[in-house]
Tab-separated table of C-alpha atoms and ligand atoms in Angstrom:
chain	number	residue	atom	x	y	z
A	1175	MET	CA	-13.499	25.837	0.414
A	1176	THR	CA	-10.751	24.509	-2.005
A	1177	ALA	CA	-10.240	20.480	-1.796
A	1178	VAL	CA	-7.389	19.701	0.233
A	1179	LYS	CA	-4.638	18.243	-2.207
A	1180	VAL	CA	-1.783	17.458	0.232
A	1181	ASP	CA	-1.594	15.025	3.185
A	1182	LEU	CA	1.617	14.938	5.004
A	1183	HIS	CA	0.995	12.542	7.861
A	1184	LEU	CA	-0.043	9.017	7.122
A	1185	HIS	CA	0.746	5.545	8.758
A	1186	SER	CA	0.465	2.178	7.311
A	1187	THR	CA	1.062	-1.299	9.011
A	1188	CYS	CA	4.639	-0.738	8.997
A	1189	SER	CA	4.031	1.106	12.220
A	1190	ASP	CA	0.539	1.396	13.790
A	1191	GLY	CA	-1.906	2.066	10.947
A	1192	ARG	CA	-4.176	-0.709	9.776
A	1193	LEU	CA	-3.716	-0.103	5.874
A	1194	ASN	CA	-0.511	-1.687	3.996
A	1195	PRO	CA	1.318	0.854	2.036
A	1196	THR	CA	-0.514	-0.345	-1.021
A	1197	GLN	CA	-3.917	0.157	0.249
A	1198	LEU	CA	-2.910	3.440	1.699
A	1199	VAL	CA	-1.672	4.554	-1.405
A	1200	GLU	CA	-4.809	3.431	-3.355
A	1201	LEU	CA	-6.835	5.379	-0.661
A	1202	VAL	CA	-5.121	8.495	-1.346
A	1203	GLY	CA	-4.715	8.001	-4.945
A	1204	GLY	CA	-8.447	7.327	-5.354
A	1205	LYS	CA	-8.950	10.766	-3.415
A	1206	GLN	CA	-7.113	12.629	-6.304
A	1207	LEU	CA	-4.436	13.922	-3.737
A	1208	SER	CA	-1.438	15.332	-5.395
A	1209	VAL	CA	0.961	14.831	-2.657
A	1210	MET	CA	1.182	12.668	0.213
A	1211	ALA	CA	4.063	11.650	2.924
A	1212	LEU	CA	4.344	8.358	4.458
A	1213	THR	CA	5.367	8.832	8.054
A	1214	ASP	CA	5.490	5.841	9.995
A	1215	HIS	CA	6.724	5.754	13.558
A	1216	ASP	CA	10.501	4.576	13.537
A	1217	SER	CA	10.031	3.022	10.123
A	1218	THR	CA	10.630	3.762	6.587
A	1219	ASP	CA	10.115	0.122	5.560
A	1220	GLY	CA	7.125	1.026	3.688
A	1221	MET	CA	8.406	3.366	1.174
A	1222	VAL	CA	9.515	0.580	-1.505
A	1223	GLU	CA	5.862	-0.798	-1.358
A	1224	ALA	CA	4.585	2.580	-1.463
A	1225	LEU	CA	6.579	3.748	-4.490
A	1226	GLU	CA	5.409	0.610	-6.415
A	1227	ALA	CA	1.697	1.239	-5.609
A	1228	VAL	CA	1.842	4.925	-6.541
A	1229	ILE	CA	2.851	3.982	-10.218
A	1230	LYS	CA	-0.906	3.656	-10.727
A	1231	PHE	CA	-1.463	7.349	-10.051
A	1232	PRO	CA	0.703	9.308	-11.971
A	1233	ASP	CA	-0.553	12.617	-10.560
A	1234	LEU	CA	0.255	11.533	-7.041
A	1235	SER	CA	3.842	12.109	-5.504
A	1236	ILE	CA	5.039	10.397	-2.148
A	1237	ILE	CA	7.448	11.962	0.295
A	1238	PRO	CA	9.484	9.610	2.166
A	1239	GLY	CA	9.070	10.212	5.897
A	1240	VAL	CA	9.297	9.057	9.493
A	1241	GLU	CA	7.869	10.118	12.707
A	1242	LEU	CA	10.145	9.970	15.839
A	1243	SER	CA	9.006	10.121	19.241
A	1244	THR	CA	10.967	12.304	21.787
A	1245	ASP	CA	10.604	13.152	25.396
A	1246	VAL	CA	10.556	16.313	27.530
A	1247	PRO	CA	9.713	16.666	31.075
A	1248	GLY	CA	6.226	15.501	31.534
A	1249	ASN	CA	5.422	15.308	27.863
A	1250	GLU	CA	5.957	13.901	24.442
A	1251	ILE	CA	7.169	15.945	21.143
A	1252	HIS	CA	6.925	13.980	17.866
A	1253	MET	CA	9.155	15.031	15.267
A	1254	LEU	CA	8.507	14.357	11.472
A	1255	GLY	CA	11.147	14.124	9.012
A	1256	TYR	CA	10.667	14.573	5.447
A	1257	PHE	CA	12.817	13.808	2.126
A	1258	ILE	CA	15.023	11.433	4.385
A	1259	ASN	CA	17.652	9.583	2.638
A	1260	TYR	CA	16.132	6.223	4.010
A	1261	ASN	CA	18.926	4.077	2.353
A	1262	ASP	CA	21.511	5.194	4.978
A	1263	ASP	CA	22.620	2.069	6.842
A	1264	LYS	CA	23.185	3.929	10.031
A	1265	PHE	CA	19.841	5.707	9.979
A	1266	GLN	CA	18.306	2.554	9.400
A	1267	SER	CA	20.193	0.745	12.447
A	1268	THR	CA	19.199	3.785	14.812
A	1269	LEU	CA	15.259	3.093	13.365
A	1270	HIS	CA	15.919	-0.547	14.200
A	1271	LYS	CA	17.212	0.323	17.621
A	1272	PHE	CA	14.131	2.301	18.267
A	1273	ARG	CA	11.794	-0.387	17.255
A	1274	GLU	CA	13.421	-3.055	19.570
A	1275	GLY	CA	13.049	-0.583	22.323
A	1276	ARG	CA	9.300	-0.516	21.406
A	1277	ILE	CA	9.182	-4.318	21.994
A	1278	GLY	CA	10.516	-4.377	25.558
A	1279	ARG	CA	8.099	-1.498	26.683
A	1280	ALA	CA	5.243	-3.071	24.951
A	1281	GLN	CA	5.870	-6.327	26.790
A	1282	GLU	CA	6.238	-4.224	30.084
A	1283	MET	CA	2.667	-2.681	29.261
A	1284	VAL	CA	1.082	-6.024	28.444
A	1285	SER	CA	2.661	-7.537	32.098
A	1286	LYS	CA	1.036	-4.395	33.896
A	1287	LEU	CA	-2.144	-5.193	32.017
A	1288	ALA	CA	-2.033	-8.618	33.297
A	1289	ASN	CA	-1.412	-7.434	36.659
A	1290	LEU	CA	-4.462	-5.238	36.539
A	1291	GLY	CA	-6.665	-8.141	35.830
A	1292	LEU	CA	-6.639	-7.439	31.940
A	1293	PRO	CA	-4.711	-10.041	30.147
A	1294	VAL	CA	-3.920	-9.678	26.403
A	1295	ARG	CA	-1.639	-12.342	24.917
A	1296	TRP	CA	1.825	-11.097	23.869
A	1297	GLU	CA	1.610	-13.217	20.597
A	1298	ARG	CA	-1.294	-11.707	19.597
A	1299	VAL	CA	0.141	-8.259	20.074
A	1300	LEU	CA	2.973	-9.016	17.780
A	1301	GLU	CA	0.467	-10.313	15.067
A	1302	LEU	CA	-1.289	-7.142	15.094
A	1303	ALA	CA	2.077	-5.516	14.737
A	1304	ASP	CA	3.666	-5.990	11.320
A	1305	GLY	CA	6.308	-3.263	11.969
A	1306	ALA	CA	6.881	-0.862	14.686
A	1307	VAL	CA	4.892	-2.076	17.772
A	1308	GLY	CA	3.112	0.791	19.347
A	1309	ARG	CA	0.439	1.259	22.038
A	1310	PRO	CA	-2.481	1.123	19.480
A	1311	HIS	CA	-1.523	-2.644	18.711
A	1312	ILE	CA	-2.120	-3.305	22.593
A	1313	ALA	CA	-5.355	-1.291	22.516
A	1314	GLN	CA	-6.590	-3.258	19.673
A	1315	ALA	CA	-5.872	-6.449	21.407
A	1316	MET	CA	-7.782	-5.092	24.546
A	1317	VAL	CA	-10.669	-4.337	22.123
A	1318	GLU	CA	-10.617	-8.108	20.880
A	1319	MET	CA	-10.582	-9.111	24.459
A	1320	GLY	CA	-13.828	-7.237	24.925
A	1321	TYR	CA	-12.299	-4.941	27.461
A	1322	ILE	CA	-13.275	-1.857	25.505
A	1323	LYS	CA	-15.062	-0.936	22.444
A	1324	TYR	CA	-12.588	1.471	20.576
A	1325	PRO	CA	-8.575	1.543	20.990
A	1326	GLN	CA	-8.775	5.108	22.144
A	1327	GLU	CA	-10.617	4.189	25.577
A	1328	ALA	CA	-7.498	2.251	26.395
A	1329	PHE	CA	-5.432	5.447	26.542
A	1330	VAL	CA	-7.627	7.162	28.994
A	1331	LYS	CA	-7.238	4.853	31.773
A	1332	TYR	CA	-4.205	2.486	30.998
A	1333	LEU	CA	-1.869	3.456	28.062
A	1334	GLY	CA	-1.713	6.999	28.205
A	1335	ARG	CA	1.017	8.754	29.963
A	1336	GLU	CA	-0.670	8.836	33.176
A	1337	GLY	CA	-2.332	5.420	32.405
A	1338	LEU	CA	-2.107	2.565	34.881
A	1339	ALA	CA	-0.268	0.195	32.498
A	1340	TYR	CA	1.985	2.736	30.896
A	1341	ALA	CA	5.742	1.914	30.576
A	1342	GLU	CA	8.423	4.224	29.236
A	1343	ARG	CA	11.217	3.660	26.794
A	1344	GLU	CA	14.369	5.340	26.024
A	1345	LYS	CA	13.602	8.065	23.574
A	1346	LEU	CA	15.617	11.184	22.051
A	1347	THR	CA	15.277	14.591	23.079
A	1348	PRO	CA	13.622	16.882	20.368
A	1349	ALA	CA	16.838	18.400	19.435
A	1350	ASP	CA	18.364	15.159	19.025
A	1351	SER	CA	15.636	14.079	16.654
A	1352	VAL	CA	15.750	17.261	14.752
A	1353	ALA	CA	19.658	16.307	14.127
A	1354	LEU	CA	19.083	12.793	13.226
A	1355	ILE	CA	16.665	13.956	10.448
A	1356	THR	CA	18.703	16.611	8.990
A	1357	GLY	CA	21.676	14.255	9.174
A	1358	VAL	CA	20.351	12.198	6.589
A	1359	GLY	CA	19.171	15.056	4.386
A	1360	GLY	CA	15.498	15.521	5.914
A	1361	ILE	CA	13.519	18.298	6.597
A	1362	PRO	CA	12.472	18.303	10.422
A	1363	VAL	CA	8.724	19.460	11.257
A	1364	LEU	CA	7.254	19.555	14.689
A	1365	ALA	CA	4.066	17.382	14.559
A	1366	HIS	CA	0.595	18.137	16.284
A	1367	PRO	CA	2.020	20.900	18.381
A	1368	ARG	CA	-1.062	21.442	20.252
A	1369	GLU	CA	-0.826	18.016	22.062
A	1370	VAL	CA	2.139	19.300	23.857
A	1371	ASP	CA	1.947	21.996	26.674
A	1372	ASN	CA	3.232	25.228	25.990
A	1373	VAL	CA	5.035	24.069	22.895
A	1374	GLU	CA	6.265	27.704	22.258
A	1375	GLN	CA	8.925	27.020	24.777
A	1376	TYR	CA	10.922	24.558	22.783
A	1377	ILE	CA	11.014	26.385	19.464
A	1378	PRO	CA	13.840	28.455	19.927
A	1379	GLU	CA	16.066	25.710	20.874
A	1380	LEU	CA	14.619	23.386	17.994
A	1381	LYS	CA	15.046	26.000	15.546
A	1382	GLU	CA	18.742	26.502	16.629
A	1383	ALA	CA	19.047	22.719	15.832
A	1384	GLY	CA	17.456	22.975	12.539
A	1385	LEU	CA	13.932	22.878	12.767
A	1386	VAL	CA	12.092	23.933	9.360
A	1387	GLY	CA	8.469	23.422	9.805
A	1388	ILE	CA	5.702	22.959	11.937
A	1389	GLU	CA	2.326	21.179	11.886
A	1390	VAL	CA	-0.691	23.676	11.553
A	1391	TYR	CA	-3.320	21.723	9.765
A	1392	CYS	CA	-3.978	18.900	12.176
A	1393	ALA	CA	-6.916	16.550	12.519
A	1394	GLY	CA	-9.221	17.972	15.127
A	1395	TYR	CA	-7.835	21.385	15.284
A	1396	SER	CA	-10.277	24.242	15.556
A	1397	PRO	CA	-10.363	26.964	12.964
A	1398	LYS	CA	-8.947	29.392	15.726
A	1399	GLU	CA	-6.058	26.997	16.732
A	1400	VAL	CA	-5.075	26.815	13.059
A	1401	ILE	CA	-4.962	30.573	12.886
A	1402	GLN	CA	-3.055	30.764	16.117
A	1403	LEU	CA	-0.789	28.062	14.778
A	1404	GLU	CA	-0.288	30.028	11.356
A	1405	THR	CA	0.608	32.871	13.410
A	1406	LEU	CA	3.127	31.223	15.357
A	1407	ALA	CA	4.610	29.578	12.154
A	1408	ASN	CA	4.817	33.001	10.728
A	1409	LYS	CA	6.342	34.672	13.418
A	1410	GLU	CA	9.108	31.961	13.794
A	1411	GLY	CA	9.827	31.429	10.144
A	1412	LEU	CA	8.367	27.827	10.232
A	1413	ILE	CA	6.770	26.260	7.222
A	1414	PRO	CA	3.084	25.460	7.996
A	1415	CYS	CA	2.510	21.805	7.333
A	1416	GLY	CA	0.058	19.287	8.240
A	1417	GLY	CA	-2.273	16.129	7.508
A	1418	SER	CA	-4.710	13.627	8.962
A	1419	ASP	CA	-2.456	11.595	10.796
A	1420	TYR	CA	-4.586	8.626	9.511
A	1421	HIS	CA	-4.336	5.197	10.930
A	1422	ALA	CA	-7.320	3.473	9.727
A	1423	LEU	CA	-8.556	2.727	13.002
A	1424	GLY	CA	-12.034	3.099	11.869
A	1425	THR	CA	-12.921	5.168	15.048
A	1426	PRO	CA	-16.072	7.368	14.894
A	1427	GLY	CA	-15.012	10.642	13.783
A	1428	GLU	CA	-11.458	9.405	12.402
A	1429	TYR	CA	-9.920	11.921	10.033
A	1430	LEU	CA	-9.381	10.276	6.333
A	1431	PRO	CA	-6.652	11.085	4.263
A	1432	GLY	CA	-7.134	14.300	2.737
A	1433	ASP	CA	-9.773	15.854	5.356
A	1434	VAL	CA	-7.055	18.190	6.503
A	1435	GLY	CA	-3.519	19.366	5.182
A	1436	PRO	CA	-1.699	22.452	4.030
A	1437	SER	CA	-1.855	23.790	0.378
A	1438	LEU	CA	-0.040	22.483	-2.461
A	1439	GLY	CA	2.183	25.916	-2.522
A	1440	ILE	CA	3.636	24.115	0.909
A	1441	THR	CA	4.832	21.420	-0.878
A	1442	ASP	CA	6.488	23.404	-3.355
A	1443	GLU	CA	8.404	25.060	-0.529
A	1444	LEU	CA	9.576	21.683	0.724
A	1445	TYR	CA	10.537	20.257	-2.519
A	1446	ALA	CA	12.729	23.274	-3.113
A	1447	ILE	CA	14.290	23.125	0.247
A	1448	ALA	CA	14.894	19.300	-0.390
A	1449	LYS	CA	16.451	20.125	-3.604
A	1450	GLN	CA	18.838	22.781	-2.035
A	1451	ILE	CA	19.797	20.367	0.780
A	1452	ASN	CA	20.874	17.759	-1.900
A	1453	LEU	CA	22.658	20.379	-4.016
A	1454	LYS	CA	25.008	20.850	-0.865
B	482	AMP	P1	3.489	4.635	20.831
B	482	AMP	O1	3.918	5.054	19.450
B	482	AMP	O2	3.422	3.420	21.243
B	482	AMP	O3	3.963	5.702	21.812
B	482	AMP	O4	1.805	5.301	20.657
B	482	AMP	C1	1.667	6.275	20.108
B	482	AMP	C2	0.478	6.278	19.222
B	482	AMP	O5	-0.585	5.934	19.805
B	482	AMP	C3	0.089	7.708	18.552
B	482	AMP	O6	0.829	7.920	17.376
B	482	AMP	C4	-1.211	7.574	18.242
B	482	AMP	O7	-1.257	6.758	17.000
B	482	AMP	C5	-1.839	6.422	19.209
B	482	AMP	N1	-2.297	7.268	20.294
B	482	AMP	C6	-1.731	8.337	21.351
B	482	AMP	N2	-2.747	8.793	22.341
B	482	AMP	C7	-4.093	8.426	21.769
B	482	AMP	C8	-5.214	8.532	22.306
B	482	AMP	N3	-5.373	9.256	23.215
B	482	AMP	N4	-6.223	7.910	21.675
B	482	AMP	C9	-5.840	6.907	20.751
B	482	AMP	N5	-4.720	6.698	20.155
B	482	AMP	C10	-3.623	7.554	20.841
B	483	ZN	ZN1	0.495	6.278	15.297
B	484	FE	FE1	2.649	11.515	16.463
B	485	FE	FE1	1.443	10.143	13.362
Protein backbone atom coordinates (compact mmCIF):
# COMPACT_ATOMS: atom_id res chain seq x y z
CA MET A 1 0.00 0.00 0.00
CA THR A 2 1.32 3.42 -0.87
CA ALA A 3 1.57 5.82 2.03
CA VAL A 4 -1.19 8.40 2.40
CA LYS A 5 0.13 11.90 1.58
CA VAL A 6 -3.11 13.85 1.96
CA ASP A 7 -5.47 14.54 4.86
CA LEU A 8 -8.39 16.83 4.08
CA HIS A 9 -10.28 16.67 7.40
CA LEU A 10 -8.56 17.96 10.54
CA HIS A 11 -9.73 19.87 13.63
CA SER A 12 -7.81 22.20 15.93
CA THR A 13 -8.54 24.05 19.17
CA CYS A 14 -10.39 26.62 17.06
CA SER A 15 -13.24 24.11 17.33
CA ASP A 16 -13.25 20.76 19.10
CA GLY A 17 -9.75 19.49 18.30
CA ARG A 18 -7.25 19.36 21.13
CA LEU A 19 -4.10 20.46 19.32
CA ASN A 20 -3.69 24.09 18.47
CA PRO A 21 -3.07 24.91 14.79
CA THR A 22 0.72 25.01 15.29
CA GLN A 23 0.79 21.65 17.05
CA LEU A 24 -1.47 20.15 14.40
CA VAL A 25 0.67 21.41 11.50
CA GLU A 26 3.80 20.15 13.25
CA LEU A 27 2.26 16.72 13.69
CA VAL A 28 1.14 16.58 10.05
CA GLY A 29 4.45 17.99 8.77
CA GLY A 30 6.37 15.47 10.86
CA LYS A 31 4.45 12.72 9.10
CA GLN A 32 5.67 14.03 5.77
CA LEU A 33 2.24 14.65 4.33
CA SER A 34 2.05 16.85 1.22
CA VAL A 35 -1.41 18.39 1.60
CA MET A 36 -3.64 19.02 4.60
CA ALA A 37 -6.90 20.90 5.02
CA LEU A 38 -7.79 22.62 8.28
CA THR A 39 -11.54 22.06 8.67
CA ASP A 40 -12.71 23.43 12.00
CA HIS A 41 -16.42 23.54 12.79
CA ASP A 42 -17.83 27.00 12.01
CA SER A 43 -14.41 28.65 12.20
CA THR A 44 -11.45 29.55 10.04
CA ASP A 45 -9.67 31.29 12.90
CA GLY A 46 -6.83 28.77 12.86
CA MET A 47 -5.71 29.60 9.33
CA VAL A 48 -3.35 32.46 10.13
CA GLU A 49 -1.49 30.45 12.75
CA ALA A 50 -1.46 27.32 10.56
CA LEU A 51 0.04 29.22 7.62
CA GLU A 52 2.71 30.61 9.93
CA ALA A 53 3.51 27.13 11.28
CA VAL A 54 3.73 25.52 7.86
CA ILE A 55 6.66 27.72 6.80
CA LYS A 56 8.86 25.17 8.59
CA PHE A 57 7.54 22.45 6.25
CA PRO A 58 8.18 23.54 2.65
CA ASP A 59 6.80 20.26 1.27
CA LEU A 60 3.41 20.67 2.99
CA SER A 61 0.54 22.77 1.62
CA ILE A 62 -2.54 23.83 3.59
CA ILE A 63 -5.98 24.13 2.05
CA PRO A 64 -8.17 26.59 3.98
CA GLY A 65 -11.32 24.79 5.01
CA VAL A 66 -14.35 24.73 7.25
CA GLU A 67 -16.93 22.17 8.37
CA LEU A 68 -20.58 23.22 8.64
CA SER A 69 -23.31 21.24 10.39
CA THR A 70 -26.67 21.03 8.69
CA ASP A 71 -29.96 19.38 9.52
CA VAL A 72 -32.18 17.01 7.60
CA PRO A 73 -35.19 15.28 9.16
CA GLY A 74 -33.88 12.91 11.81
CA ASN A 75 -30.27 13.38 10.85
CA GLU A 76 -27.33 15.70 10.52
CA ILE A 77 -25.22 16.25 7.42
CA HIS A 78 -21.78 17.84 7.66
CA MET A 79 -20.48 19.86 4.75
CA LEU A 80 -16.82 20.64 4.20
CA GLY A 81 -15.76 23.72 2.28
CA TYR A 82 -12.29 23.93 0.72
CA PHE A 83 -10.41 26.95 -0.64
CA ILE A 84 -12.93 29.31 0.90
CA ASN A 85 -12.18 33.00 0.81
CA TYR A 86 -12.10 33.20 4.57
CA ASN A 87 -11.33 36.92 4.62
CA ASP A 88 -14.85 37.68 3.44
CA ASP A 89 -16.50 39.81 6.15
CA LYS A 90 -20.01 38.58 5.55
CA PHE A 91 -18.87 34.96 5.66
CA GLN A 92 -17.04 35.63 8.93
CA SER A 93 -20.10 37.22 10.49
CA THR A 94 -22.15 34.18 9.44
CA LEU A 95 -19.63 31.85 11.12
CA HIS A 96 -19.72 34.09 14.17
CA LYS A 97 -23.49 33.74 14.32
CA PHE A 98 -23.18 29.94 14.13
CA ARG A 99 -20.70 29.98 17.01
CA GLU A 100 -23.08 32.12 19.08
CA GLY A 101 -25.81 29.55 18.46
CA ARG A 102 -23.45 26.87 19.73
CA ILE A 103 -23.06 28.68 23.06
CA GLY A 104 -26.78 28.83 23.83
CA ARG A 105 -27.23 25.24 22.87
CA ALA A 106 -24.25 24.03 24.94
CA GLN A 107 -25.66 25.89 27.96
CA GLU A 108 -28.93 24.09 27.43
CA MET A 109 -27.17 20.71 27.39
CA VAL A 110 -25.20 21.58 30.53
CA SER A 111 -28.42 22.47 32.29
CA LYS A 112 -30.07 19.22 31.16
CA LEU A 113 -27.08 17.30 32.54
CA ALA A 114 -27.47 19.07 35.88
CA ASN A 115 -31.13 18.02 35.96
CA LEU A 116 -29.99 14.46 35.34
CA GLY A 117 -27.73 14.68 38.39
CA LEU A 118 -24.56 15.08 36.31
CA PRO A 119 -23.49 18.68 36.87
CA VAL A 120 -20.54 20.13 34.98
CA ARG A 121 -19.37 23.70 35.45
CA TRP A 122 -20.26 25.96 32.53
CA GLU A 123 -17.05 27.94 33.12
CA ARG A 124 -15.09 24.72 32.70
CA VAL A 125 -16.78 23.99 29.37
CA LEU A 126 -15.84 27.48 28.19
CA GLU A 127 -12.25 26.98 29.37
CA LEU A 128 -12.05 23.77 27.35
CA ALA A 129 -13.36 25.56 24.24
CA ASP A 130 -10.93 28.04 22.73
CA GLY A 131 -13.12 28.55 19.68
CA ALA A 132 -16.39 27.05 18.50
CA VAL A 133 -17.88 25.26 21.53
CA GLY A 134 -19.17 21.78 20.81
CA ARG A 135 -20.46 18.63 22.40
CA PRO A 136 -16.92 17.18 22.72
CA HIS A 137 -16.09 19.99 25.18
CA ILE A 138 -19.05 19.06 27.36
CA ALA A 139 -18.04 15.40 27.05
CA GLN A 140 -14.53 16.30 28.21
CA ALA A 141 -15.92 18.16 31.22
CA MET A 142 -17.91 15.01 32.03
CA VAL A 143 -14.72 12.93 31.84
CA GLU A 144 -13.05 15.36 34.25
CA MET A 145 -15.95 14.98 36.67
CA GLY A 146 -15.43 11.22 36.56
CA TYR A 147 -18.87 10.44 35.08
CA ILE A 148 -17.36 8.63 32.09
CA LYS A 149 -13.92 7.40 31.00
CA TYR A 150 -13.84 8.59 27.38
CA PRO A 151 -15.67 11.47 25.67
CA GLN A 152 -17.48 9.23 23.19
CA GLU A 153 -19.31 7.50 26.06
CA ALA A 154 -21.14 10.78 26.64
CA PHE A 155 -22.60 10.64 23.13
CA VAL A 156 -24.19 7.22 23.57
CA LYS A 157 -26.43 8.13 26.49
CA TYR A 158 -26.44 11.92 26.82
CA LEU A 159 -25.16 14.06 23.97
CA GLY A 160 -26.06 12.06 20.86
CA ARG A 161 -29.15 13.05 18.88
CA GLU A 162 -31.29 10.66 20.92
CA GLY A 163 -29.39 11.41 24.13
CA LEU A 164 -31.03 12.53 27.38
CA ALA A 165 -29.22 15.88 27.45
CA TYR A 166 -29.25 16.66 23.72
CA ALA A 167 -30.29 20.13 22.64
CA GLU A 168 -30.84 21.48 19.15
CA ARG A 169 -29.63 24.69 17.61
CA GLU A 170 -30.71 26.37 14.45
CA LYS A 171 -28.81 24.95 11.51
CA LEU A 172 -28.61 25.41 7.77
CA THR A 173 -30.10 23.02 5.30
CA PRO A 174 -27.43 21.07 3.40
CA ALA A 175 -28.23 22.96 0.18
CA ASP A 176 -27.83 26.29 2.01
CA SER A 177 -24.43 25.19 3.30
CA VAL A 178 -23.35 24.37 -0.26
CA ALA A 179 -24.48 27.83 -1.36
CA LEU A 180 -22.67 29.48 1.55
CA ILE A 181 -19.43 27.73 0.59
CA THR A 182 -19.66 28.41 -3.14
CA GLY A 183 -20.61 32.01 -2.31
CA VAL A 184 -17.08 32.52 -0.97
CA GLY A 185 -15.39 30.71 -3.85
CA GLY A 186 -15.19 27.42 -1.99
CA ILE A 187 -15.52 23.78 -3.04
CA PRO A 188 -18.30 21.96 -1.12
CA VAL A 189 -17.67 18.35 -0.15
CA LEU A 190 -20.16 16.13 1.69
CA ALA A 191 -18.48 14.83 4.87
CA HIS A 192 -18.48 11.26 6.29
CA PRO A 193 -21.55 10.16 4.24
CA ARG A 194 -21.97 6.81 5.99
CA GLU A 195 -22.99 8.68 9.13
CA VAL A 196 -26.17 9.73 7.31
CA ASP A 197 -29.01 7.26 6.67
CA ASN A 198 -29.61 6.76 2.98
CA VAL A 199 -27.37 9.66 2.04
CA GLU A 200 -27.92 8.93 -1.65
CA GLN A 201 -31.38 10.54 -1.51
CA TYR A 202 -29.84 13.97 -0.87
CA ILE A 203 -27.25 13.93 -3.63
CA PRO A 204 -29.33 15.14 -6.61
CA GLU A 205 -30.46 18.26 -4.73
CA LEU A 206 -26.97 18.92 -3.42
CA LYS A 207 -25.42 18.55 -6.85
CA GLU A 208 -27.99 20.98 -8.14
CA ALA A 209 -26.88 23.40 -5.41
CA GLY A 210 -23.23 23.00 -6.44
CA LEU A 211 -21.79 20.02 -4.56
CA VAL A 212 -18.39 19.05 -5.99
CA GLY A 213 -17.08 16.22 -3.83
CA ILE A 214 -17.89 13.56 -1.29
CA GLU A 215 -15.76 11.99 1.38
CA VAL A 216 -14.87 8.40 0.59
CA TYR A 217 -11.67 7.80 2.55
CA CYS A 218 -12.86 8.26 6.12
CA ALA A 219 -11.75 7.02 9.52
CA GLY A 220 -13.20 3.61 10.29
CA TYR A 221 -14.74 2.89 6.89
CA SER A 222 -14.25 -0.71 5.79
CA PRO A 223 -12.66 -1.53 2.41
CA LYS A 224 -16.14 -2.56 1.23
CA GLU A 225 -17.67 0.77 2.27
CA VAL A 226 -14.84 2.62 0.55
CA ILE A 227 -15.45 0.74 -2.68
CA GLN A 228 -19.19 1.45 -2.47
CA LEU A 229 -18.51 5.14 -1.94
CA GLU A 230 -15.96 5.24 -4.75
CA THR A 231 -18.63 3.76 -7.00
CA LEU A 232 -21.17 6.34 -5.82
CA ALA A 233 -18.72 9.23 -6.31
CA ASN A 234 -17.89 7.96 -9.77
CA LYS A 235 -21.54 7.54 -10.76
CA GLU A 236 -22.45 11.01 -9.51
CA GLY A 237 -19.35 12.72 -10.88
CA LEU A 238 -18.23 13.80 -7.40
CA ILE A 239 -14.57 14.06 -6.42
CA PRO A 240 -13.70 11.37 -3.85
CA CYS A 241 -12.10 13.14 -0.88
CA GLY A 242 -11.42 12.24 2.72
CA GLY A 243 -9.23 12.41 5.78
CA SER A 244 -8.86 11.32 9.36
CA ASP A 245 -11.27 13.83 10.99
CA TYR A 246 -8.57 14.01 13.65
CA HIS A 247 -9.48 15.72 16.94
CA ALA A 248 -6.55 14.56 19.12
CA LEU A 249 -8.97 13.17 21.67
CA GLY A 250 -6.56 10.40 22.58
CA THR A 251 -9.27 7.76 22.56
CA PRO A 252 -8.24 4.17 21.80
CA GLY A 253 -8.32 3.49 18.08
CA GLU A 254 -8.43 7.16 17.11
CA TYR A 255 -7.24 7.66 13.54
CA LEU A 256 -4.21 9.94 13.26
CA PRO A 257 -3.49 12.48 10.53
CA GLY A 258 -2.41 10.61 7.43
CA ASP A 259 -3.95 7.30 8.49
CA VAL A 260 -6.60 7.72 5.81
CA GLY A 261 -7.05 10.09 2.91
CA PRO A 262 -7.36 10.46 -0.86
CA SER A 263 -4.54 10.31 -3.38
CA LEU A 264 -2.40 13.30 -4.34
CA GLY A 265 -4.09 13.25 -7.75
CA ILE A 266 -7.37 14.20 -6.05
CA THR A 267 -5.80 17.32 -4.56
CA ASP A 268 -4.51 18.22 -8.04
CA GLU A 269 -8.14 18.15 -9.19
CA LEU A 270 -9.24 20.29 -6.26
CA TYR A 271 -6.47 22.83 -6.88
CA ALA A 272 -7.42 22.98 -10.56
CA ILE A 273 -11.08 23.65 -9.73
CA ALA A 274 -10.10 26.30 -7.16
CA LYS A 275 -7.97 27.99 -9.80
CA GLN A 276 -10.85 27.96 -12.29
CA ILE A 277 -13.19 29.50 -9.67
CA ASN A 278 -10.69 32.27 -9.02
CA LEU A 279 -10.31 33.02 -12.73
CA LYS A 280 -14.05 33.58 -13.04
P1 LIG B 1 -21.32 19.51 17.73
O1 LIG B 1 -20.46 20.24 16.75
O2 LIG B 1 -21.41 20.20 19.05
O3 LIG B 1 -22.66 19.12 17.17
O4 LIG B 1 -20.56 18.16 18.02
C1 LIG B 1 -20.27 17.32 16.95
C2 LIG B 1 -18.89 16.74 17.10
O5 LIG B 1 -18.91 15.82 18.18
C3 LIG B 1 -18.45 15.94 15.90
O6 LIG B 1 -17.81 16.73 14.96
C4 LIG B 1 -17.48 14.98 16.53
O7 LIG B 1 -16.26 15.63 16.75
C5 LIG B 1 -18.10 14.71 17.87
N1 LIG B 1 -18.94 13.51 17.89
C6 LIG B 1 -20.15 13.34 17.30
N2 LIG B 1 -20.63 12.12 17.57
C7 LIG B 1 -19.72 11.51 18.35
C8 LIG B 1 -19.62 10.23 18.96
N3 LIG B 1 -20.59 9.32 18.81
N4 LIG B 1 -18.52 9.94 19.67
C9 LIG B 1 -17.54 10.85 19.82
N5 LIG B 1 -17.56 12.08 19.26
C10 LIG B 1 -18.63 12.40 18.54
ZN1 LIG C 1 -15.57 17.78 15.56
FE1 LIG D 1 -18.20 16.08 10.96
FE1 LIG E 1 -15.01 16.86 11.44
